[in-house]
PDB file of C-alpha atoms in Angstrom:
ATOM      1  CA  MET V  18     -19.344 -37.021 -27.405  1.00  0.00           C
ATOM      2  CA  ALA V  19     -17.814 -33.749 -28.552  1.00  0.00           C
ATOM      3  CA  LYS V  20     -17.837 -30.880 -26.097  1.00  0.00           C
ATOM      4  CA  ARG V  21     -19.340 -27.559 -27.012  1.00  0.00           C
ATOM      5  CA  VAL V  22     -16.825 -24.728 -27.297  1.00  0.00           C
ATOM      6  CA  THR V  23     -18.065 -21.224 -26.484  1.00  0.00           C
ATOM      7  CA  GLN V  24     -16.444 -17.923 -27.242  1.00  0.00           C
ATOM      8  CA  PRO V  25     -14.809 -15.971 -24.385  1.00  0.00           C
ATOM      9  CA  SER V  26     -17.100 -13.882 -22.216  1.00  0.00           C
ATOM     10  CA  SER V  27     -17.149 -10.090 -22.151  1.00  0.00           C
ATOM     11  CA  LEU V  28     -15.268 -10.145 -18.803  1.00  0.00           C
ATOM     12  CA  ALA V  29     -12.407 -12.067 -20.414  1.00  0.00           C
ATOM     13  CA  GLN V  30     -12.321  -9.545 -23.261  1.00  0.00           C
ATOM     14  CA  LEU V  31     -12.203  -6.659 -20.764  1.00  0.00           C
ATOM     15  CA  LEU V  32      -9.358  -8.227 -18.773  1.00  0.00           C
ATOM     16  CA  GLU V  33      -7.437  -8.912 -21.965  1.00  0.00           C
ATOM     17  CA  TYR V  34      -7.985  -5.361 -23.212  1.00  0.00           C
ATOM     18  CA  TYR V  35      -6.381  -3.940 -20.061  1.00  0.00           C
ATOM     19  CA  ASN V  36      -3.687  -6.650 -20.149  1.00  0.00           C
ATOM     20  CA  CYS V  37      -4.786  -7.865 -16.718  1.00  0.00           C
ATOM     21  CA  ARG V  38      -2.509 -10.546 -15.259  1.00  0.00           C
ATOM     22  CA  ILE V  39      -0.511 -11.326 -12.142  1.00  0.00           C
ATOM     23  CA  MET V  40       2.627  -9.150 -11.727  1.00  0.00           C
ATOM     24  CA  PRO V  41       3.097  -8.015 -15.348  1.00  0.00           C
ATOM     25  CA  HIS V  42       6.203  -6.051 -14.281  1.00  0.00           C
ATOM     26  CA  GLY V  43       7.788  -9.039 -12.559  1.00  0.00           C
ATOM     27  CA  ALA V  44       8.515  -9.796  -8.918  1.00  0.00           C
ATOM     28  CA  ILE V  45      10.538  -6.582  -8.452  1.00  0.00           C
ATOM     29  CA  ILE V  46       7.321  -4.674  -7.756  1.00  0.00           C
ATOM     30  CA  LEU V  47       6.900  -6.643  -4.537  1.00  0.00           C
ATOM     31  CA  VAL V  48       9.826  -4.747  -2.984  1.00  0.00           C
ATOM     32  CA  PRO V  49       8.380  -1.191  -3.054  1.00  0.00           C
ATOM     33  CA  LEU V  50       4.884  -2.574  -2.525  1.00  0.00           C
ATOM     34  CA  THR V  51       5.895  -4.322   0.698  1.00  0.00           C
ATOM     35  CA  LEU V  52       7.882  -1.326   1.966  1.00  0.00           C
ATOM     36  CA  THR V  53       5.068   1.137   1.234  1.00  0.00           C
ATOM     37  CA  THR V  54       2.410  -1.093   2.791  1.00  0.00           C
ATOM     38  CA  LEU V  55       4.459  -1.514   5.963  1.00  0.00           C
ATOM     39  CA  GLY V  56       5.201   2.223   6.062  1.00  0.00           C
ATOM     40  CA  TRP V  57       1.542   3.134   5.733  1.00  0.00           C
ATOM     41  CA  ALA V  58       0.573   0.600   8.413  1.00  0.00           C
ATOM     42  CA  ALA V  59       3.214   2.034  10.767  1.00  0.00           C
ATOM     43  CA  SER V  60       1.926   5.582  10.192  1.00  0.00           C
ATOM     44  CA  ILE V  61      -1.545   4.660  11.481  1.00  0.00           C
ATOM     45  CA  ALA V  62      -0.426   2.244  14.219  1.00  0.00           C
ATOM     46  CA  HIS V  63      -0.883   4.755  17.068  1.00  0.00           C
ATOM     47  CA  ASP V  64      -4.156   4.845  19.007  1.00  0.00           C
ATOM     48  CA  GLY V  65      -4.398   8.653  19.252  1.00  0.00           C
ATOM     49  CA  CYS V  66      -2.899   9.194  22.707  1.00  0.00           C
ATOM     50  CA  ASP V  67       0.520   7.546  22.662  1.00  0.00           C
ATOM     51  CA  TYR V  68       2.518   9.808  20.335  1.00  0.00           C
ATOM     52  CA  ALA V  69       4.840  11.302  22.979  1.00  0.00           C
ATOM     53  CA  ARG V  70       5.498  11.140  26.708  1.00  0.00           C
ATOM     54  CA  LEU V  71       5.330  14.429  28.626  1.00  0.00           C
ATOM     55  CA  LYS V  72       7.346  15.021  31.804  1.00  0.00           C
ATOM     56  CA  GLY V  73       7.880  18.093  33.925  1.00  0.00           C
ATOM     57  CA  PRO V  74       5.677  20.915  35.280  1.00  0.00           C
ATOM     58  CA  ALA V  75       3.123  20.646  32.429  1.00  0.00           C
ATOM     59  CA  VAL V  76       2.011  17.268  33.807  1.00  0.00           C
ATOM     60  CA  ALA V  77       0.414  18.994  36.785  1.00  0.00           C
ATOM     61  CA  MET V  78      -1.316  21.388  34.390  1.00  0.00           C
ATOM     62  CA  LEU V  79      -3.053  18.465  32.653  1.00  0.00           C
ATOM     63  CA  THR V  80      -3.709  16.231  35.651  1.00  0.00           C
ATOM     64  CA  GLY V  81      -4.182  18.733  38.473  1.00  0.00           C
ATOM     65  CA  SER V  82      -1.720  16.809  40.639  1.00  0.00           C
ATOM     66  CA  SER V  83       2.006  17.218  41.146  1.00  0.00           C
ATOM     67  CA  ASP V  84       2.398  13.547  42.090  1.00  0.00           C
ATOM     68  CA  VAL V  85       1.820  12.176  38.575  1.00  0.00           C
ATOM     69  CA  PRO V  86       5.253  11.740  36.959  1.00  0.00           C
ATOM     70  CA  PHE V  87       4.273  11.682  33.283  1.00  0.00           C
ATOM     71  CA  VAL V  88       1.408  11.805  30.781  1.00  0.00           C
ATOM     72  CA  ASP V  89       1.134  10.137  27.373  1.00  0.00           C
ATOM     73  CA  LEU V  90       0.084  12.656  24.718  1.00  0.00           C
ATOM     74  CA  GLY V  91      -1.531  12.309  21.323  1.00  0.00           C
ATOM     75  CA  PHE V  92      -2.837  14.682  18.664  1.00  0.00           C
ATOM     76  CA  THR V  93      -6.393  14.690  20.010  1.00  0.00           C
ATOM     77  CA  ALA V  94      -6.291  12.954  23.413  1.00  0.00           C
ATOM     78  CA  HIS V  95      -4.037  11.904  26.288  1.00  0.00           C
ATOM     79  CA  ARG V  96      -3.702   9.081  28.809  1.00  0.00           C
ATOM     80  CA  ILE V  97      -2.928   9.533  32.522  1.00  0.00           C
ATOM     81  CA  PRO V  98      -1.093   6.782  34.453  1.00  0.00           C
ATOM     82  CA  GLU V  99      -2.284   5.293  37.706  1.00  0.00           C
ATOM     83  CA  PHE V 100      -0.348   4.274  40.795  1.00  0.00           C
ATOM     84  CA  TYR V 101      -0.234   0.544  41.546  1.00  0.00           C
ATOM     85  CA  PRO V 102       0.709  -0.078  45.212  1.00  0.00           C
ATOM     86  CA  ALA V 103       1.513  -3.733  44.570  1.00  0.00           C
ATOM     87  CA  ASP V 104       4.220  -2.751  42.105  1.00  0.00           C
ATOM     88  CA  ASN V 105       4.978   0.611  43.781  1.00  0.00           C
ATOM     89  CA  ALA V 106       5.025   2.254  40.364  1.00  0.00           C
ATOM     90  CA  TRP V 107       3.017   4.522  38.101  1.00  0.00           C
ATOM     91  CA  MET V 108       1.794   2.597  35.063  1.00  0.00           C
ATOM     92  CA  VAL V 109      -0.586   3.174  32.176  1.00  0.00           C
ATOM     93  CA  ALA V 110      -3.498   0.837  31.511  1.00  0.00           C
ATOM     94  CA  TYR V 111      -3.495   0.795  27.722  1.00  0.00           C
ATOM     95  CA  SER V 112      -6.841  -0.986  27.672  1.00  0.00           C
ATOM     96  CA  ASP V 113      -8.457   2.220  28.959  1.00  0.00           C
ATOM     97  CA  GLU V 114      -9.896   4.707  26.511  1.00  0.00           C
ATOM     98  CA  CYS V 115      -8.064   7.921  25.663  1.00  0.00           C
ATOM     99  CA  ARG V 116      -9.142  11.090  27.449  1.00  0.00           C
ATOM    100  CA  PRO V 117      -9.918  14.118  25.272  1.00  0.00           C
ATOM    101  CA  TYR V 118      -8.118  17.345  26.155  1.00  0.00           C
ATOM    102  CA  GLU V 119     -10.222  19.575  28.366  1.00  0.00           C
ATOM    103  CA  TYR V 120      -8.645  22.771  27.012  1.00  0.00           C
ATOM    104  CA  PHE V 121      -7.699  21.632  23.536  1.00  0.00           C
ATOM    105  CA  ASN V 122      -8.083  25.088  21.977  1.00  0.00           C
ATOM    106  CA  VAL V 123      -5.536  26.422  24.484  1.00  0.00           C
ATOM    107  CA  LEU V 124      -2.979  23.655  23.962  1.00  0.00           C
ATOM    108  CA  GLU V 125      -3.219  23.688  20.172  1.00  0.00           C
ATOM    109  CA  ASP V 126      -0.688  26.087  18.690  1.00  0.00           C
ATOM    110  CA  GLN V 127       0.769  26.513  15.189  1.00  0.00           C
ATOM    111  CA  ALA V 128       3.205  23.621  15.538  1.00  0.00           C
ATOM    112  CA  TRP V 129       0.384  21.358  16.739  1.00  0.00           C
ATOM    113  CA  ILE V 130      -1.908  22.315  13.820  1.00  0.00           C
ATOM    114  CA  ALA V 131       0.893  21.900  11.267  1.00  0.00           C
ATOM    115  CA  ALA V 132       1.712  18.431  12.597  1.00  0.00           C
ATOM    116  CA  GLU V 133      -1.947  17.393  12.365  1.00  0.00           C
ATOM    117  CA  TRP V 134      -2.199  18.481   8.721  1.00  0.00           C
ATOM    118  CA  LEU V 135       1.085  16.839   7.812  1.00  0.00           C
ATOM    119  CA  ASN V 136      -0.043  13.625   9.480  1.00  0.00           C
ATOM    120  CA  PHE V 137      -3.257  13.751   7.432  1.00  0.00           C
ATOM    121  CA  LEU V 138      -1.378  14.377   4.168  1.00  0.00           C
ATOM    122  CA  LEU V 139       1.074  11.525   4.726  1.00  0.00           C
ATOM    123  CA  VAL V 140      -1.820   9.107   5.268  1.00  0.00           C
ATOM    124  CA  VAL V 141      -3.435  10.312   2.015  1.00  0.00           C
ATOM    125  CA  PHE V 142      -0.286  10.248  -0.149  1.00  0.00           C
ATOM    126  CA  GLY V 143       1.031   7.040   1.375  1.00  0.00           C
ATOM    127  CA  GLY V 144      -2.317   5.278   1.128  1.00  0.00           C
ATOM    128  CA  ALA V 145      -2.930   6.402  -2.469  1.00  0.00           C
ATOM    129  CA  SER V 146       0.538   5.270  -3.556  1.00  0.00           C
ATOM    130  CA  MET V 147       0.096   1.957  -1.781  1.00  0.00           C
ATOM    131  CA  MET V 148      -3.279   1.294  -3.455  1.00  0.00           C
ATOM    132  CA  TYR V 149      -1.868   2.229  -6.864  1.00  0.00           C
ATOM    133  CA  MET V 150       0.956  -0.264  -6.442  1.00  0.00           C
ATOM    134  CA  TRP V 151      -1.528  -2.954  -5.430  1.00  0.00           C
ATOM    135  CA  VAL V 152      -3.342  -2.240  -8.704  1.00  0.00           C
ATOM    136  CA  ALA V 153      -0.008  -2.619 -10.499  1.00  0.00           C
ATOM    137  CA  MET V 154       0.020  -6.216  -9.306  1.00  0.00           C
ATOM    138  CA  CYS V 155      -2.532  -6.932 -12.051  1.00  0.00           C
ATOM    139  CA  LEU V 156      -2.256  -4.056 -14.545  1.00  0.00           C
ATOM    140  CA  VAL V 157       0.578  -2.598 -16.589  1.00  0.00           C
ATOM    141  CA  LEU V 158       1.829   0.848 -15.510  1.00  0.00           C
ATOM    142  CA  ARG V 159       3.376   3.345 -17.888  1.00  0.00           C
ATOM    143  CA  PRO V 160       6.816   4.767 -17.019  1.00  0.00           C
ATOM    144  CA  GLY V 161       5.303   8.164 -16.154  1.00  0.00           C
ATOM    145  CA  TYR V 162       2.791   6.613 -13.780  1.00  0.00           C
ATOM    146  CA  TRP V 163       5.543   4.545 -12.178  1.00  0.00           C
ATOM    147  CA  ARG V 164       7.536   7.728 -11.440  1.00  0.00           C
ATOM    148  CA  CYS V 165       4.428   9.436 -10.075  1.00  0.00           C
ATOM    149  CA  VAL V 166       4.006   6.593  -7.590  1.00  0.00           C
ATOM    150  CA  GLY V 167       7.598   7.064  -6.462  1.00  0.00           C
ATOM    151  CA  LEU V 168       7.041  10.805  -6.033  1.00  0.00           C
ATOM    152  CA  GLY V 169       3.884  10.112  -4.015  1.00  0.00           C
ATOM    153  CA  VAL V 170       5.828   7.861  -1.655  1.00  0.00           C
ATOM    154  CA  ALA V 171       8.580  10.492  -1.375  1.00  0.00           C
ATOM    155  CA  VAL V 172       6.003  13.167  -0.486  1.00  0.00           C
ATOM    156  CA  ALA V 173       4.571  10.866   2.189  1.00  0.00           C
ATOM    157  CA  CYS V 174       8.080  10.409   3.593  1.00  0.00           C
ATOM    158  CA  LEU V 175       8.655  14.185   3.739  1.00  0.00           C
ATOM    159  CA  CYS V 176       5.284  14.784   5.390  1.00  0.00           C
ATOM    160  CA  GLN V 177       6.118  12.152   7.978  1.00  0.00           C
ATOM    161  CA  LEU V 178       9.472  13.759   8.736  1.00  0.00           C
ATOM    162  CA  PHE V 179       8.049  17.288   8.970  1.00  0.00           C
ATOM    163  CA  SER V 180       5.253  16.081  11.264  1.00  0.00           C
ATOM    164  CA  PHE V 181       7.847  15.866  14.053  1.00  0.00           C
ATOM    165  CA  ILE V 182       7.432  19.626  14.307  1.00  0.00           C
ATOM    166  CA  TRP V 183       4.821  18.699  16.905  1.00  0.00           C
ATOM    167  CA  PHE V 184       7.664  18.385  19.447  1.00  0.00           C
ATOM    168  CA  HIS V 185       8.126  22.171  19.154  1.00  0.00           C
ATOM    169  CA  THR V 186       4.671  22.770  20.586  1.00  0.00           C
ATOM    170  CA  GLU V 187       4.538  25.032  23.628  1.00  0.00           C
ATOM    171  CA  ILE V 188       3.384  22.389  26.105  1.00  0.00           C
ATOM    172  CA  CYS V 189       6.637  20.486  25.608  1.00  0.00           C
ATOM    173  CA  HIS V 190       8.735  23.498  26.695  1.00  0.00           C
ATOM    174  CA  THR V 191       6.669  25.333  29.292  1.00  0.00           C
ATOM    175  CA  ASN V 192       7.345  25.514  33.013  1.00  0.00           C
ATOM    176  CA  ASN V 193       3.783  26.488  33.948  1.00  0.00           C
ATOM    177  CA  THR V 194       1.754  24.302  36.261  1.00  0.00           C
ATOM    178  CA  ASN V 195      -1.681  25.880  35.752  1.00  0.00           C
ATOM    179  CA  MET V 196      -3.735  26.365  32.610  1.00  0.00           C
ATOM    180  CA  ARG V 197      -4.556  30.044  33.226  1.00  0.00           C
ATOM    181  CA  ASP V 198      -0.945  31.181  33.191  1.00  0.00           C
ATOM    182  CA  PHE V 199      -0.272  28.974  30.177  1.00  0.00           C
ATOM    183  CA  GLU V 200      -3.176  30.531  28.270  1.00  0.00           C
ATOM    184  CA  ASN V 201      -2.081  34.056  29.121  1.00  0.00           C
ATOM    185  CA  GLY V 202       1.490  33.329  28.110  1.00  0.00           C
ATOM    186  CA  VAL V 203       2.873  34.055  31.570  1.00  0.00           C
ATOM    187  CA  GLN V 204       6.099  32.195  32.224  1.00  0.00           C
ATOM    188  CA  ALA V 205       6.373  30.801  35.751  1.00  0.00           C
ATOM    189  CA  GLU V 206       9.503  30.974  37.806  1.00  0.00           C
ATOM    190  CA  GLU V 207      12.000  28.172  37.531  1.00  0.00           C
ATOM    191  CA  SER V 208      10.881  25.294  39.733  1.00  0.00           C
ATOM    192  CA  GLU V 209      12.694  22.272  41.022  1.00  0.00           C
ATOM    193  CA  HIS V 210      11.177  20.219  38.213  1.00  0.00           C
ATOM    194  CA  GLY V 211      12.739  22.471  35.578  1.00  0.00           C
ATOM    195  CA  GLN V 212      11.201  22.744  32.148  1.00  0.00           C
ATOM    196  CA  SER V 213       8.720  20.341  30.585  1.00  0.00           C
ATOM    197  CA  SER V 214       9.946  17.925  27.928  1.00  0.00           C
ATOM    198  CA  CYS V 215       8.411  15.521  25.429  1.00  0.00           C
ATOM    199  CA  SER V 216      10.138  12.317  24.383  1.00  0.00           C
ATOM    200  CA  LEU V 217       9.487   9.766  21.673  1.00  0.00           C
ATOM    201  CA  PHE V 218       6.882   7.170  22.497  1.00  0.00           C
ATOM    202  CA  PHE V 219       5.070   4.403  20.612  1.00  0.00           C
ATOM    203  CA  GLY V 220       3.332   6.610  18.056  1.00  0.00           C
ATOM    204  CA  SER V 221       6.373   8.732  17.214  1.00  0.00           C
ATOM    205  CA  ARG V 222       8.624   5.650  17.094  1.00  0.00           C
ATOM    206  CA  CYS V 223       6.244   4.116  14.589  1.00  0.00           C
ATOM    207  CA  ALA V 224       6.495   7.391  12.662  1.00  0.00           C
ATOM    208  CA  VAL V 225      10.290   7.014  12.551  1.00  0.00           C
ATOM    209  CA  ALA V 226       9.910   3.477  11.193  1.00  0.00           C
ATOM    210  CA  SER V 227       7.339   4.711   8.666  1.00  0.00           C
ATOM    211  CA  SER V 228       9.721   7.422   7.438  1.00  0.00           C
ATOM    212  CA  CYS V 229      12.508   4.887   6.878  1.00  0.00           C
ATOM    213  CA  LEU V 230      10.205   2.487   5.024  1.00  0.00           C
ATOM    214  CA  TYR V 231       8.811   5.264   2.819  1.00  0.00           C
ATOM    215  CA  LEU V 232      12.337   6.484   2.077  1.00  0.00           C
ATOM    216  CA  MET V 233      13.554   3.040   1.012  1.00  0.00           C
ATOM    217  CA  SER V 234      10.478   2.493  -1.148  1.00  0.00           C
ATOM    218  CA  SER V 235      10.852   5.837  -2.938  1.00  0.00           C
ATOM    219  CA  LEU V 236      14.545   5.174  -3.589  1.00  0.00           C
ATOM    220  CA  VAL V 237      13.762   1.773  -5.096  1.00  0.00           C
ATOM    221  CA  ILE V 238      11.212   3.327  -7.449  1.00  0.00           C
ATOM    222  CA  LEU V 239      12.992   6.552  -8.417  1.00  0.00           C
ATOM    223  CA  LEU V 240      16.600   5.365  -8.609  1.00  0.00           C
ATOM    224  CA  ARG V 241      15.934   2.042 -10.277  1.00  0.00           C
ATOM    225  CA  GLU V 242      15.071   1.743 -13.963  1.00  0.00           C
ATOM    226  CA  TYR V 243      11.450   1.297 -14.966  1.00  0.00           C
ATOM    227  CA  PRO V 244      10.610  -2.436 -14.896  1.00  0.00           C
ATOM    228  CA  PRO V 245       9.196  -3.142 -18.375  1.00  0.00           C
ATOM    229  CA  PRO V 246       6.191  -5.464 -18.515  1.00  0.00           C
ATOM    230  CA  GLN V 247       6.913  -8.999 -19.542  1.00  0.00           C
ATOM    231  CA  PRO V 248       5.668  -9.917 -23.045  1.00  0.00           C
ATOM    232  CA  LYS V 249       2.364 -11.715 -23.316  1.00  0.00           C
ATOM    233  CA  LEU V 250       0.915 -13.631 -26.263  1.00  0.00           C
ATOM    234  CA  ILE V 251      -2.456 -12.070 -27.072  1.00  0.00           C
ATOM    235  CA  ALA V 252      -4.811 -13.250 -29.829  1.00  0.00           C
ATOM    236  CA  GLN V 253      -5.252 -10.774 -32.688  1.00  0.00           C
ATOM    237  CA  ASP V 254      -9.014 -11.050 -33.001  1.00  0.00           C
ATOM    238  CA  GLU V 255     -11.970 -12.979 -31.626  1.00  0.00           C
ATOM    239  CA  MET V 256     -12.087 -15.492 -34.524  1.00  0.00           C
ATOM    240  CA  GLU V 257      -8.419 -16.387 -34.106  1.00  0.00           C
ATOM    241  CA  LYS V 258      -8.828 -16.766 -30.376  1.00  0.00           C
ATOM    242  CA  TRP V 259     -11.930 -18.931 -30.849  1.00  0.00           C
ATOM    243  CA  ARG V 260     -10.043 -21.176 -33.286  1.00  0.00           C
ATOM    244  CA  TRP V 261      -7.220 -21.518 -30.793  1.00  0.00           C
ATOM    245  CA  PHE V 262      -9.603 -22.638 -28.064  1.00  0.00           C
ATOM    246  CA  SER V 263     -11.247 -25.058 -30.528  1.00  0.00           C
ATOM    247  CA  LEU V 264      -7.867 -26.564 -31.405  1.00  0.00           C
ATOM    248  CA  LEU V 265      -7.020 -27.080 -27.750  1.00  0.00           C
ATOM    249  CA  GLU V 266     -10.343 -28.830 -27.180  1.00  0.00           C
ATOM    250  CA  MET V 267      -9.756 -31.032 -30.234  1.00  0.00           C
ATOM    251  CA  ARG V 268      -6.314 -32.078 -29.042  1.00  0.00           C
ATOM    252  CA  ARG V 269      -7.678 -32.797 -25.574  1.00  0.00           C
ATOM    253  CA  GLU V 270     -10.421 -35.007 -27.044  1.00  0.00           C
ATOM    254  CA  LEU V 271      -7.897 -36.839 -29.245  1.00  0.00           C
ATOM    255  CA  LEU V 272      -5.684 -37.613 -26.268  1.00  0.00           C
ATOM    256  CA  ASP V 273      -8.701 -38.748 -24.223  1.00  0.00           C
ATOM    257  CA  GLU V 274      -9.910 -41.095 -26.970  1.00  0.00           C
ATOM    258  CA  ALA V 275      -6.437 -42.343 -27.940  1.00  0.00           C
ATOM    259  CA  PRO V 276      -6.402 -45.311 -25.490  1.00  0.00           C
ATOM    260  CA  VAL V 277      -9.707 -46.560 -26.949  1.00  0.00           C
ATOM    261  CA  PHE V 278      -8.458 -46.560 -30.526  1.00  0.00           C
ATOM    262  CA  GLN V 279      -5.094 -47.907 -29.435  1.00  0.00           C
ATOM    263  CA  SER V 280      -6.845 -50.987 -28.094  1.00  0.00           C
ATOM    264  CA  GLN V 281      -8.338 -51.410 -31.574  1.00  0.00           C
ATOM    265  CA  GLY V 282      -4.903 -51.443 -33.181  1.00  0.00           C
ATOM    266  CA  VAL V 283      -4.349 -47.744 -33.890  1.00  0.00           C
ATOM    267  CA  PRO V 284      -0.984 -46.615 -32.452  1.00  0.00           C
ATOM    268  CA  LEU V 285      -0.887 -43.694 -30.003  1.00  0.00           C
ATOM    269  CA  ALA V 286       1.782 -41.984 -32.075  1.00  0.00           C
ATOM    270  CA  ILE V 287      -0.698 -41.490 -34.930  1.00  0.00           C
ATOM    271  CA  TRP V 288      -3.079 -39.554 -32.664  1.00  0.00           C
ATOM    272  CA  ILE V 289      -0.271 -37.387 -31.348  1.00  0.00           C
ATOM    273  CA  LEU V 290       0.840 -36.760 -34.951  1.00  0.00           C
ATOM    274  CA  ILE V 291      -2.702 -35.701 -35.869  1.00  0.00           C
ATOM    275  CA  GLY V 292      -2.742 -33.222 -32.994  1.00  0.00           C
ATOM    276  CA  GLN V 293       0.654 -31.781 -33.951  1.00  0.00           C
ATOM    277  CA  LEU V 294      -0.428 -31.524 -37.582  1.00  0.00           C
ATOM    278  CA  GLY V 295      -3.514 -29.547 -36.576  1.00  0.00           C
ATOM    279  CA  THR V 296      -1.345 -27.184 -34.554  1.00  0.00           C
ATOM    280  CA  TRP V 297       1.035 -26.684 -37.466  1.00  0.00           C
ATOM    281  CA  LEU V 298      -1.815 -25.971 -39.902  1.00  0.00           C
ATOM    282  CA  PHE V 299      -3.366 -23.475 -37.500  1.00  0.00           C
ATOM    283  CA  ARG V 300      -0.096 -21.623 -36.946  1.00  0.00           C
ATOM    284  CA  GLY V 301       0.538 -21.561 -40.686  1.00  0.00           C
ATOM    285  CA  SER V 302      -2.878 -20.066 -41.396  1.00  0.00           C
ATOM    286  CA  THR V 303      -2.369 -17.497 -38.644  1.00  0.00           C
ATOM    287  CA  THR V 304       1.017 -16.470 -40.065  1.00  0.00           C
ATOM    288  CA  HIS V 305      -0.446 -16.228 -43.570  1.00  0.00           C
ATOM    289  CA  ARG V 306      -3.331 -14.075 -42.343  1.00  0.00           C
ATOM    290  CA  GLN V 307      -0.948 -11.812 -40.431  1.00  0.00           C
ATOM    291  CA  SER V 308       1.387 -11.360 -43.430  1.00  0.00           C
ATOM    292  CA  HIS V 309      -1.590 -10.670 -45.684  1.00  0.00           C
ATOM    293  CA  LYS V 310      -2.809  -8.039 -43.217  1.00  0.00           C
ATOM    294  CA  ASN V 311       0.635  -6.388 -43.116  1.00  0.00           C
ATOM    295  CA  ASN V 312       0.812  -6.259 -46.933  1.00  0.00           C
ATOM    296  CA  THR V 313      -2.641  -4.746 -47.073  1.00  0.00           C
ATOM    297  CA  ASP V 314      -1.663  -2.082 -44.551  1.00  0.00           C
ATOM    298  CA  ARG V 315       1.408  -1.189 -46.618  1.00  0.00           C
ATOM    299  CA  HIS V 316      -0.626  -0.666 -49.775  1.00  0.00           C
TER     300      HIS V 316
END
């Protein structure tokens, strides 16, 4: 019994119109895509209060105690360690929630605000470029769009690098131990603890890794030639495509019924020859129709 052949659905026509397929530019796109995805993931890996580790007199200003040796800082919150007598050491319980700053408007200066905005922009540019490259896994990108993606990744890399301006914030260089003097801008006398300092911690180390990944991805895109899409055979019109599907169904039915007729004395080679003949006739008619169309366009 012959099978009914239907024309392609509107979804298939839409996907064909946009040339939708898997990796039309080849496997080379996986390199910047992987680097950008990892860079974006590293830029948001921090939990909000593990960007830097503060040591010095400013620790007492945040904790109210001179016994605490350090505090983990973030853009919007901080985490205070606790003393564990069994280990005789100050350690941070990272399962605890971050503590918001009590005097955030006092601590936040120009360097702090600039770092927050740069961190926001790098997430936007990096995320947009990453999503665009994921779309390029199925759609064809023009050379101009491909360069724009590389520029977006480069901008994300620059924003990530400039966000380290946060380490120039006042709390990382003050020698005050109380919030009132810090707010009034009064510098305390030199103490035995010296000046406060901020060092790289988990969040800022992830930012360093993110910068390197973004840099490598942008170099791959901008310095390498545009990867042209691989050619794809597309039917010229709906009737031609429908005939092609009909021919494939006919050949499939011939091969399925060949063993039955072979048992009745008809060789298998004859059925294969019939299928090849149908293919040749179809290709010949398609070539004739295409040449006739080209001649018509010339006149």
